[in-house]
Amino acid sequence: MSARNWALTGIAVLGLIFAVALPALAEDKPQDTDKKVELPKAAADAINAAFAGATIGEVKLEDEDGVKLYEVELKVKDAEIEVSVSADGIIAEVETEITVEALPKVVADALAKAAEGGKIEEVTKEEQRAAVKDGKLVKLDTPTIKYCAEVVKGDKKMKVEIAADGKVLEGEKKDADDADDDDDDDDDDAKGEDK
């Protein structure tokens, strides 16, 4: 075989390799995480029944202990609400942003004491209506309510969680950097903290 034929054969072989390898490499690319999540009808009906006049915003699909829940952002009048709901319409949790003035007195007093003079920046009311048990979402007989606040004192942020009866929840007063929703721009890994 002449050198020219070898070269043409080599080019053809390389072309075949690329034709086979490139689609396989493309499959390894991460899925589009900005893909719109469709809210099932039963979940949408449950939200509309519980929150009349709500405007449904962003919808995300989450996995909580093996149970798929839809995290749905709502706007009801001026209130911002986040609802966790199952595909079959069981509302697991409702999180509502509120003002300090809207807190029950016993909770407001406990928060002021726990804040130790810090500035209270964000307060949410979290109502747990269902919980995952044995891989299934089970409605609670009586929903549990707690209040969460982000407190800034000097250059430190902390998250304080308080039960509806005004008790600071054991072990729940922690640095906001350690919280799941770390919104600051610092590099926690540089401090040796693992997430």
Short mmCIF file of N, CA and C in Angstrom, two decimals, residues 53-183:
data_model
loop_
_atom_site.label_atom_id
_atom_site.label_comp_id
_atom_site.label_asym_id
_atom_site.label_seq_id
_atom_site.Cartn_x
_atom_site.Cartn_y
_atom_site.Cartn_z
N GLY A 53 -55.94 32.22 45.42
CA GLY A 53 -55.40 33.43 44.80
C GLY A 53 -53.90 33.46 44.69
N ALA A 54 -53.23 32.35 45.01
CA ALA A 54 -51.76 32.31 44.96
C ALA A 54 -51.27 32.27 43.52
N THR A 55 -50.16 32.95 43.30
CA THR A 55 -49.47 32.87 42.02
C THR A 55 -48.30 31.92 42.19
N ILE A 56 -48.29 30.86 41.38
CA ILE A 56 -47.22 29.87 41.46
C ILE A 56 -46.01 30.37 40.69
N GLY A 57 -44.86 30.37 41.38
CA GLY A 57 -43.61 30.81 40.76
C GLY A 57 -42.75 29.61 40.41
N GLU A 58 -41.51 29.65 40.85
CA GLU A 58 -40.55 28.60 40.53
C GLU A 58 -40.92 27.28 41.20
N VAL A 59 -40.71 26.19 40.47
CA VAL A 59 -40.98 24.84 40.98
C VAL A 59 -39.70 24.03 40.83
N LYS A 60 -39.28 23.37 41.92
CA LYS A 60 -38.11 22.50 41.90
C LYS A 60 -38.52 21.14 42.43
N LEU A 61 -37.87 20.10 41.94
CA LEU A 61 -38.12 18.76 42.43
C LEU A 61 -36.98 18.38 43.37
N GLU A 62 -37.33 18.01 44.60
CA GLU A 62 -36.35 17.66 45.63
C GLU A 62 -36.59 16.22 46.08
N ASP A 63 -35.56 15.63 46.67
CA ASP A 63 -35.68 14.30 47.24
C ASP A 63 -35.44 14.40 48.73
N GLU A 64 -36.44 14.00 49.52
CA GLU A 64 -36.30 14.03 50.97
C GLU A 64 -36.44 12.61 51.49
N ASP A 65 -35.32 12.03 51.86
CA ASP A 65 -35.29 10.65 52.38
C ASP A 65 -36.00 9.68 51.45
N GLY A 66 -35.75 9.82 50.15
CA GLY A 66 -36.32 8.90 49.17
C GLY A 66 -37.69 9.27 48.66
N VAL A 67 -38.28 10.34 49.17
CA VAL A 67 -39.61 10.79 48.73
C VAL A 67 -39.43 12.05 47.89
N LYS A 68 -40.01 12.05 46.70
CA LYS A 68 -39.91 13.22 45.82
C LYS A 68 -40.95 14.26 46.23
N LEU A 69 -40.46 15.47 46.49
CA LEU A 69 -41.33 16.58 46.86
C LEU A 69 -41.08 17.75 45.91
N TYR A 70 -42.14 18.45 45.60
CA TYR A 70 -42.04 19.65 44.77
C TYR A 70 -41.93 20.85 45.69
N GLU A 71 -40.86 21.63 45.53
CA GLU A 71 -40.66 22.87 46.28
C GLU A 71 -41.24 23.98 45.39
N VAL A 72 -42.31 24.59 45.85
CA VAL A 72 -43.04 25.56 45.04
C VAL A 72 -43.01 26.92 45.71
N GLU A 73 -42.57 27.93 44.95
CA GLU A 73 -42.59 29.31 45.46
C GLU A 73 -43.91 29.93 45.08
N LEU A 74 -44.57 30.54 46.08
CA LEU A 74 -45.87 31.18 45.86
C LEU A 74 -45.81 32.65 46.24
N LYS A 75 -46.68 33.39 45.64
CA LYS A 75 -46.90 34.79 46.02
C LYS A 75 -48.39 34.89 46.32
N VAL A 76 -48.73 35.21 47.57
CA VAL A 76 -50.12 35.39 47.97
C VAL A 76 -50.22 36.80 48.52
N LYS A 77 -50.91 37.65 47.78
CA LYS A 77 -50.95 39.08 48.09
C LYS A 77 -49.51 39.58 48.18
N ASP A 78 -49.08 40.05 49.35
CA ASP A 78 -47.70 40.53 49.50
C ASP A 78 -46.79 39.49 50.15
N ALA A 79 -47.35 38.34 50.50
CA ALA A 79 -46.58 37.31 51.21
C ALA A 79 -45.84 36.38 50.24
N GLU A 80 -44.61 36.02 50.63
CA GLU A 80 -43.84 35.04 49.89
C GLU A 80 -43.88 33.75 50.69
N ILE A 81 -44.32 32.68 50.03
CA ILE A 81 -44.51 31.39 50.70
C ILE A 81 -43.81 30.32 49.87
N GLU A 82 -43.17 29.37 50.57
CA GLU A 82 -42.59 28.21 49.90
C GLU A 82 -43.30 26.98 50.45
N VAL A 83 -43.80 26.15 49.54
CA VAL A 83 -44.56 24.98 49.92
C VAL A 83 -43.85 23.73 49.38
N SER A 84 -43.75 22.71 50.22
CA SER A 84 -43.28 21.39 49.79
C SER A 84 -44.51 20.51 49.68
N VAL A 85 -44.71 19.93 48.49
CA VAL A 85 -45.91 19.13 48.24
C VAL A 85 -45.54 17.89 47.43
N SER A 86 -46.22 16.79 47.71
CA SER A 86 -45.97 15.56 46.98
C SER A 86 -46.77 15.57 45.67
N ALA A 87 -46.43 14.67 44.77
CA ALA A 87 -47.12 14.59 43.48
C ALA A 87 -48.60 14.29 43.66
N ASP A 88 -48.95 13.57 44.74
CA ASP A 88 -50.36 13.25 44.97
C ASP A 88 -51.09 14.29 45.82
N GLY A 89 -50.44 15.43 46.10
CA GLY A 89 -51.12 16.56 46.72
C GLY A 89 -51.03 16.66 48.23
N ILE A 90 -50.13 15.92 48.87
CA ILE A 90 -49.96 16.07 50.31
C ILE A 90 -48.99 17.22 50.57
N ILE A 91 -49.44 18.24 51.28
CA ILE A 91 -48.57 19.37 51.61
C ILE A 91 -47.75 18.98 52.83
N ALA A 92 -46.44 18.94 52.65
CA ALA A 92 -45.53 18.52 53.72
C ALA A 92 -45.12 19.68 54.60
N GLU A 93 -44.79 20.82 53.99
CA GLU A 93 -44.29 21.95 54.76
C GLU A 93 -44.68 23.26 54.08
N VAL A 94 -44.93 24.25 54.92
CA VAL A 94 -45.23 25.61 54.45
C VAL A 94 -44.29 26.55 55.17
N GLU A 95 -43.51 27.30 54.40
CA GLU A 95 -42.57 28.27 54.97
C GLU A 95 -42.97 29.66 54.50
N THR A 96 -43.25 30.54 55.46
CA THR A 96 -43.74 31.89 55.14
C THR A 96 -42.80 32.93 55.72
N GLU A 97 -42.36 33.88 54.89
CA GLU A 97 -41.57 35.00 55.41
C GLU A 97 -42.51 35.94 56.15
N ILE A 98 -42.10 36.31 57.38
CA ILE A 98 -42.92 37.20 58.19
C ILE A 98 -42.04 38.29 58.80
N THR A 99 -42.69 39.26 59.40
CA THR A 99 -41.96 40.32 60.09
C THR A 99 -41.84 39.97 61.57
N VAL A 100 -40.92 40.59 62.25
CA VAL A 100 -40.77 40.38 63.70
C VAL A 100 -42.06 40.79 64.40
N GLU A 101 -42.70 41.84 63.91
CA GLU A 101 -43.94 42.34 64.52
C GLU A 101 -45.07 41.31 64.42
N ALA A 102 -45.01 40.40 63.44
CA ALA A 102 -46.05 39.40 63.25
C ALA A 102 -45.85 38.16 64.13
N LEU A 103 -44.72 38.11 64.84
CA LEU A 103 -44.44 36.96 65.72
C LEU A 103 -45.35 36.96 66.94
N PRO A 104 -45.75 35.77 67.42
CA PRO A 104 -46.45 35.73 68.71
C PRO A 104 -45.53 36.30 69.79
N LYS A 105 -46.09 36.95 70.79
CA LYS A 105 -45.29 37.63 71.81
C LYS A 105 -44.26 36.72 72.46
N VAL A 106 -44.65 35.50 72.81
CA VAL A 106 -43.73 34.58 73.48
C VAL A 106 -42.53 34.25 72.57
N VAL A 107 -42.77 34.15 71.28
CA VAL A 107 -41.69 33.86 70.32
C VAL A 107 -40.82 35.10 70.13
N ALA A 108 -41.44 36.26 70.00
CA ALA A 108 -40.69 37.51 69.83
C ALA A 108 -39.78 37.76 71.03
N ASP A 109 -40.29 37.53 72.23
CA ASP A 109 -39.47 37.71 73.44
C ASP A 109 -38.29 36.74 73.47
N ALA A 110 -38.54 35.48 73.13
CA ALA A 110 -37.47 34.48 73.11
C ALA A 110 -36.44 34.81 72.05
N LEU A 111 -36.89 35.29 70.90
CA LEU A 111 -35.97 35.66 69.82
C LEU A 111 -35.11 36.84 70.23
N ALA A 112 -35.71 37.85 70.84
CA ALA A 112 -34.94 39.02 71.29
C ALA A 112 -33.86 38.60 72.27
N LYS A 113 -34.20 37.70 73.18
CA LYS A 113 -33.22 37.22 74.17
C LYS A 113 -32.12 36.40 73.48
N ALA A 114 -32.51 35.52 72.55
CA ALA A 114 -31.52 34.67 71.86
C ALA A 114 -30.62 35.48 70.93
N ALA A 115 -31.15 36.58 70.41
CA ALA A 115 -30.37 37.42 69.49
C ALA A 115 -29.25 38.17 70.20
N GLU A 116 -29.35 38.27 71.52
CA GLU A 116 -28.30 38.90 72.33
C GLU A 116 -27.86 40.26 71.79
N GLY A 117 -28.84 41.09 71.41
CA GLY A 117 -28.53 42.43 70.93
C GLY A 117 -28.20 42.50 69.45
N GLY A 118 -28.20 41.37 68.77
CA GLY A 118 -27.92 41.36 67.33
C GLY A 118 -29.11 41.85 66.53
N LYS A 119 -28.88 42.10 65.25
CA LYS A 119 -29.93 42.59 64.36
C LYS A 119 -30.64 41.39 63.73
N ILE A 120 -31.95 41.35 63.85
CA ILE A 120 -32.75 40.27 63.26
C ILE A 120 -33.05 40.66 61.82
N GLU A 121 -32.50 39.87 60.88
CA GLU A 121 -32.63 40.24 59.47
C GLU A 121 -33.77 39.55 58.73
N GLU A 122 -33.99 38.28 59.00
CA GLU A 122 -35.01 37.54 58.26
C GLU A 122 -35.71 36.58 59.21
N VAL A 123 -37.03 36.53 59.12
CA VAL A 123 -37.80 35.64 59.97
C VAL A 123 -38.76 34.83 59.10
N THR A 124 -38.83 33.53 59.37
CA THR A 124 -39.78 32.69 58.67
C THR A 124 -40.56 31.84 59.67
N LYS A 125 -41.79 31.56 59.30
CA LYS A 125 -42.64 30.64 60.07
C LYS A 125 -42.66 29.34 59.27
N GLU A 126 -42.28 28.23 59.91
CA GLU A 126 -42.25 26.95 59.24
C GLU A 126 -43.29 26.02 59.87
N GLU A 127 -44.23 25.60 59.05
CA GLU A 127 -45.28 24.70 59.52
C GLU A 127 -45.09 23.34 58.87
N GLN A 128 -44.80 22.33 59.66
CA GLN A 128 -44.61 20.96 59.19
C GLN A 128 -45.95 20.24 59.26
N ARG A 129 -46.50 19.86 58.09
CA ARG A 129 -47.81 19.22 58.04
C ARG A 129 -47.73 17.71 57.80
N ALA A 130 -46.59 17.27 57.27
CA ALA A 130 -46.39 15.84 56.99
C ALA A 130 -44.91 15.55 57.12
N ALA A 131 -44.59 14.29 57.36
CA ALA A 131 -43.19 13.89 57.51
C ALA A 131 -42.96 12.56 56.81
N VAL A 132 -41.72 12.33 56.42
CA VAL A 132 -41.35 11.08 55.78
C VAL A 132 -41.16 10.02 56.87
N LYS A 133 -41.87 8.91 56.69
CA LYS A 133 -41.76 7.80 57.64
C LYS A 133 -41.75 6.50 56.83
N ASP A 134 -40.72 5.72 57.03
CA ASP A 134 -40.57 4.44 56.31
C ASP A 134 -40.70 4.63 54.79
N GLY A 135 -40.09 5.69 54.28
CA GLY A 135 -40.08 5.92 52.84
C GLY A 135 -41.37 6.47 52.26
N LYS A 136 -42.32 6.86 53.12
CA LYS A 136 -43.59 7.42 52.65
C LYS A 136 -43.88 8.73 53.36
N LEU A 137 -44.59 9.62 52.68
CA LEU A 137 -45.00 10.88 53.28
C LEU A 137 -46.29 10.66 54.04
N VAL A 138 -46.27 10.96 55.34
CA VAL A 138 -47.41 10.72 56.22
C VAL A 138 -47.86 12.04 56.83
N LYS A 139 -49.17 12.33 56.73
CA LYS A 139 -49.72 13.55 57.33
C LYS A 139 -49.61 13.47 58.85
N LEU A 140 -49.26 14.60 59.46
CA LEU A 140 -49.20 14.67 60.92
C LEU A 140 -50.60 14.94 61.46
N ASP A 141 -50.92 14.36 62.62
CA ASP A 141 -52.21 14.63 63.25
C ASP A 141 -52.32 16.11 63.60
N THR A 142 -51.24 16.66 64.14
CA THR A 142 -51.18 18.07 64.50
C THR A 142 -49.91 18.66 63.88
N PRO A 143 -50.05 19.65 63.01
CA PRO A 143 -48.85 20.26 62.43
C PRO A 143 -47.96 20.87 63.51
N THR A 144 -46.66 20.86 63.28
CA THR A 144 -45.72 21.51 64.19
C THR A 144 -45.29 22.83 63.58
N ILE A 145 -45.11 23.81 64.44
CA ILE A 145 -44.72 25.15 63.97
C ILE A 145 -43.45 25.57 64.69
N LYS A 146 -42.53 26.12 63.92
CA LYS A 146 -41.35 26.74 64.51
C LYS A 146 -41.05 28.01 63.71
N TYR A 147 -40.28 28.87 64.34
CA TYR A 147 -39.90 30.14 63.73
C TYR A 147 -38.39 30.16 63.60
N CYS A 148 -37.91 30.59 62.44
CA CYS A 148 -36.47 30.66 62.19
C CYS A 148 -36.10 32.10 61.90
N ALA A 149 -34.97 32.52 62.45
CA ALA A 149 -34.52 33.89 62.23
C ALA A 149 -33.03 33.90 61.95
N GLU A 150 -32.64 34.81 61.08
CA GLU A 150 -31.22 35.04 60.84
C GLU A 150 -30.85 36.29 61.62
N VAL A 151 -29.83 36.16 62.45
CA VAL A 151 -29.42 37.24 63.33
C VAL A 151 -27.98 37.61 63.00
N VAL A 152 -27.72 38.91 62.90
CA VAL A 152 -26.37 39.40 62.63
C VAL A 152 -25.90 40.18 63.85
N LYS A 153 -24.74 39.79 64.35
CA LYS A 153 -24.15 40.50 65.48
C LYS A 153 -22.68 40.70 65.12
N GLY A 154 -22.32 41.96 64.88
CA GLY A 154 -20.96 42.25 64.41
C GLY A 154 -20.77 41.65 63.03
N ASP A 155 -19.73 40.84 62.88
CA ASP A 155 -19.49 40.22 61.57
C ASP A 155 -19.94 38.75 61.56
N LYS A 156 -20.69 38.34 62.59
CA LYS A 156 -21.19 36.96 62.67
C LYS A 156 -22.67 36.91 62.36
N LYS A 157 -23.05 35.86 61.62
CA LYS A 157 -24.46 35.58 61.37
C LYS A 157 -24.79 34.28 62.06
N MET A 158 -25.97 34.21 62.62
CA MET A 158 -26.40 32.94 63.22
C MET A 158 -27.87 32.71 62.91
N LYS A 159 -28.24 31.45 62.92
CA LYS A 159 -29.62 31.07 62.70
C LYS A 159 -30.18 30.62 64.04
N VAL A 160 -31.34 31.16 64.39
CA VAL A 160 -31.99 30.81 65.65
C VAL A 160 -33.35 30.20 65.30
N GLU A 161 -33.64 29.03 65.89
CA GLU A 161 -34.93 28.39 65.67
C GLU A 161 -35.66 28.31 67.01
N ILE A 162 -36.93 28.74 66.98
CA ILE A 162 -37.72 28.82 68.20
C ILE A 162 -39.06 28.11 67.99
N ALA A 163 -39.44 27.27 68.94
CA ALA A 163 -40.72 26.58 68.87
C ALA A 163 -41.86 27.57 69.12
N ALA A 164 -43.06 27.16 68.77
CA ALA A 164 -44.23 28.04 68.93
C ALA A 164 -44.47 28.42 70.38
N ASP A 165 -43.97 27.60 71.34
CA ASP A 165 -44.15 27.92 72.76
C ASP A 165 -43.06 28.83 73.30
N GLY A 166 -42.13 29.29 72.43
CA GLY A 166 -41.10 30.24 72.84
C GLY A 166 -39.78 29.62 73.26
N LYS A 167 -39.66 28.30 73.21
CA LYS A 167 -38.41 27.65 73.58
C LYS A 167 -37.44 27.67 72.41
N VAL A 168 -36.19 28.11 72.70
CA VAL A 168 -35.14 28.03 71.68
C VAL A 168 -34.86 26.55 71.52
N LEU A 169 -34.94 26.06 70.29
CA LEU A 169 -34.77 24.64 70.06
C LEU A 169 -33.35 24.21 70.33
N GLU A 170 -33.19 23.15 71.07
CA GLU A 170 -31.89 22.61 71.49
C GLU A 170 -31.00 22.39 70.27
N GLY A 171 -29.82 22.98 70.33
CA GLY A 171 -28.85 22.77 69.26
C GLY A 171 -29.17 23.49 67.97
N GLU A 172 -30.19 24.35 67.97
CA GLU A 172 -30.57 25.01 66.73
C GLU A 172 -30.00 26.42 66.59
N LYS A 173 -29.40 26.94 67.64
CA LYS A 173 -28.76 28.25 67.55
C LYS A 173 -27.36 28.01 67.02
N LYS A 174 -27.13 28.39 65.75
CA LYS A 174 -25.85 28.07 65.12
C LYS A 174 -25.43 29.17 64.17
N ASP A 175 -24.15 29.14 63.82
CA ASP A 175 -23.65 30.12 62.87
C ASP A 175 -24.39 29.94 61.55
N ALA A 176 -24.77 31.03 60.92
CA ALA A 176 -25.46 30.95 59.63
C ALA A 176 -24.57 30.30 58.58
N ASP A 177 -23.23 30.41 58.74
CA ASP A 177 -22.32 29.77 57.79
C ASP A 177 -22.49 28.26 57.81
N ASP A 178 -22.95 27.71 58.94
CA ASP A 178 -23.14 26.27 59.06
C ASP A 178 -24.52 25.84 58.59
N ALA A 179 -25.41 26.80 58.33
CA ALA A 179 -26.76 26.48 57.91
C ALA A 179 -26.76 25.96 56.48
N ASP A 180 -27.84 25.25 56.12
CA ASP A 180 -27.95 24.68 54.78
C ASP A 180 -28.01 25.73 53.70
N ASP A 181 -28.60 26.89 53.99
CA ASP A 181 -28.78 27.91 52.98
C ASP A 181 -27.73 29.00 53.13
N ASP A 182 -26.50 28.66 52.89
CA ASP A 182 -25.37 29.58 53.02
C ASP A 182 -25.38 30.56 51.86
N ASP A 183 -25.85 31.77 52.10
CA ASP A 183 -25.98 32.76 51.04
C ASP A 183 -24.81 33.73 50.98
#
